[in-house]
Amino acid sequence: MDFDIRRDDLSGTAVQALVREHMAGMLSNSPLESVHALPLEGLRKPEITFWSIWLNDELCGCGALKELDRSHGEIKSMRTKVEFLRMGVGQAMLTRIFDEARTRGYSRLSLETGSAEAFRPALA
């Protein structure tokens, strides 16, 4: 599929709804102290680059990259809308994040995720 991945300022209502859905999913699958997902304001920090992914005019998903230091980044807020699951959205977003990490010269890229069944796609 020909996805359009855009750097996003999180101002659109569709993107905001997807981030809220992501946060709700994280809260429903993890104890509060183990939720490392970021709410909208947490994603609007200078050390975080946020992207949305689109097919034509329809939002398919999102992802973000947080700079932990000059050589280390962390994947944040990966989410695919349910109607786009298993269509390559997550892979396209990961490729974009990996490309950006390489461009920045990161030698390490981390993903903090849970170990329950709901997190199996992230672990894969």
Coordinates of C-alpha atoms in Angstrom, one line a residue:
M1 CA 0.0 0.0 0.0
D2 CA 1.1 3.5 -0.6
F3 CA 0.9 5.1 2.8
D4 CA 1.7 8.8 3.5
I5 CA 3.6 9.2 6.7
R6 CA 3.6 12.8 8.0
R7 CA 5.3 14.5 10.8
D8 CA 2.3 15.6 13.0
D9 CA 1.7 18.3 15.5
L10 CA -1.1 16.4 17.2
S11 CA -3.6 19.1 16.5
G12 CA -6.1 17.1 14.4
T13 CA -9.1 15.5 16.0
A14 CA -8.6 12.1 14.3
V15 CA -5.0 11.9 15.6
Q16 CA -6.0 13.0 19.1
A17 CA -8.7 10.4 19.1
L18 CA -6.2 7.7 18.1
V19 CA -3.8 8.8 20.8
R20 CA -6.6 8.6 23.4
E21 CA -7.5 5.2 22.1
H22 CA -3.9 4.1 22.4
M23 CA -3.7 5.4 26.0
A24 CA -7.0 3.7 26.9
G25 CA -5.7 0.4 25.5
M26 CA -2.5 0.7 27.5
L27 CA -4.4 1.5 30.7
S28 CA -6.8 -1.5 30.2
N29 CA -3.9 -4.0 29.7
S30 CA -1.4 -2.9 32.3
P31 CA -1.4 -1.8 36.0
L32 CA -1.2 2.0 36.2
E33 CA 2.4 1.9 37.5
S34 CA 3.4 -0.1 34.4
V35 CA 1.9 2.2 31.8
H36 CA 4.6 4.0 29.9
A37 CA 2.4 5.4 27.1
L38 CA 2.3 9.2 26.8
P39 CA -0.8 11.3 26.7
L40 CA -1.2 14.1 24.1
E41 CA 0.8 16.7 26.2
G42 CA 3.5 14.2 26.8
L43 CA 3.9 13.6 23.1
R44 CA 4.3 17.4 22.4
K45 CA 7.7 17.6 24.0
P46 CA 10.7 18.8 22.0
E47 CA 12.5 15.4 22.4
I48 CA 9.7 13.6 20.7
T49 CA 9.0 13.4 17.0
F50 CA 5.4 12.2 16.2
W51 CA 4.2 10.9 12.9
S52 CA 0.7 9.9 11.6
I53 CA 0.2 7.5 8.8
W54 CA -2.5 7.9 6.2
L55 CA -4.1 6.1 3.3
N56 CA -5.6 8.8 1.1
D57 CA -7.5 10.9 3.6
E58 CA -8.0 8.2 6.2
L59 CA -5.8 8.0 9.3
C60 CA -4.4 4.5 9.7
G61 CA -2.0 4.8 12.7
C62 CA 0.7 6.7 14.5
G63 CA 4.1 6.3 16.0
A64 CA 6.8 8.4 17.7
L65 CA 10.5 8.5 18.4
K66 CA 11.8 9.9 21.7
E67 CA 15.4 11.0 22.0
L68 CA 16.8 9.7 25.3
D69 CA 20.3 11.0 24.5
R70 CA 22.4 11.6 21.4
S71 CA 22.9 8.0 20.7
H72 CA 19.7 6.4 22.1
G73 CA 16.1 6.7 21.0
E74 CA 12.9 5.0 22.2
I75 CA 9.9 4.0 20.1
K76 CA 6.7 5.5 21.5
S77 CA 3.0 5.5 20.8
M78 CA 2.8 2.9 18.1
R79 CA -0.9 2.3 17.2
T80 CA -2.7 1.0 14.2
K81 CA -6.5 1.6 13.8
V82 CA -8.3 -1.7 14.0
E83 CA -9.6 -1.5 10.5
F84 CA -6.1 -1.3 9.2
L85 CA -4.6 -4.1 11.2
R86 CA -2.4 -6.6 9.2
M87 CA -2.2 -4.2 6.2
G88 CA 1.4 -3.1 6.7
V89 CA 0.8 0.1 8.8
G90 CA 2.9 -0.9 11.7
Q91 CA 5.8 -2.1 9.5
A92 CA 5.7 1.2 7.5
M93 CA 5.8 3.2 10.7
L94 CA 8.6 1.2 12.1
T95 CA 10.6 1.6 8.9
R96 CA 10.1 5.4 9.2
I97 CA 11.2 5.4 12.8
F98 CA 14.3 3.2 12.1
D99 CA 15.2 5.5 9.2
E100 CA 15.0 8.6 11.4
A101 CA 17.0 6.8 14.1
R102 CA 19.8 6.0 11.6
T103 CA 19.7 9.6 10.3
R104 CA 20.2 10.9 13.8
G105 CA 23.1 8.5 14.3
Y106 CA 21.5 6.5 17.2
S107 CA 23.4 3.4 18.1
R108 CA 20.6 2.1 20.2
L109 CA 16.8 2.0 19.8
S110 CA 14.5 0.8 22.6
L111 CA 10.9 -0.3 23.0
E112 CA 9.4 -0.5 26.4
T113 CA 6.3 -2.7 26.3
G114 CA 4.3 -5.2 28.4
S115 CA 4.5 -9.0 28.3
A116 CA 0.8 -9.8 28.4
E117 CA -1.0 -11.2 25.4
A118 CA -2.1 -7.8 24.2
F119 CA 1.5 -6.8 23.7
R120 CA 2.4 -9.8 21.6
P121 CA 2.4 -7.8 18.3
A122 CA 4.9 -5.3 19.9
L123 CA 7.1 -8.1 21.0
A124 CA 7.1 -9.7 17.6

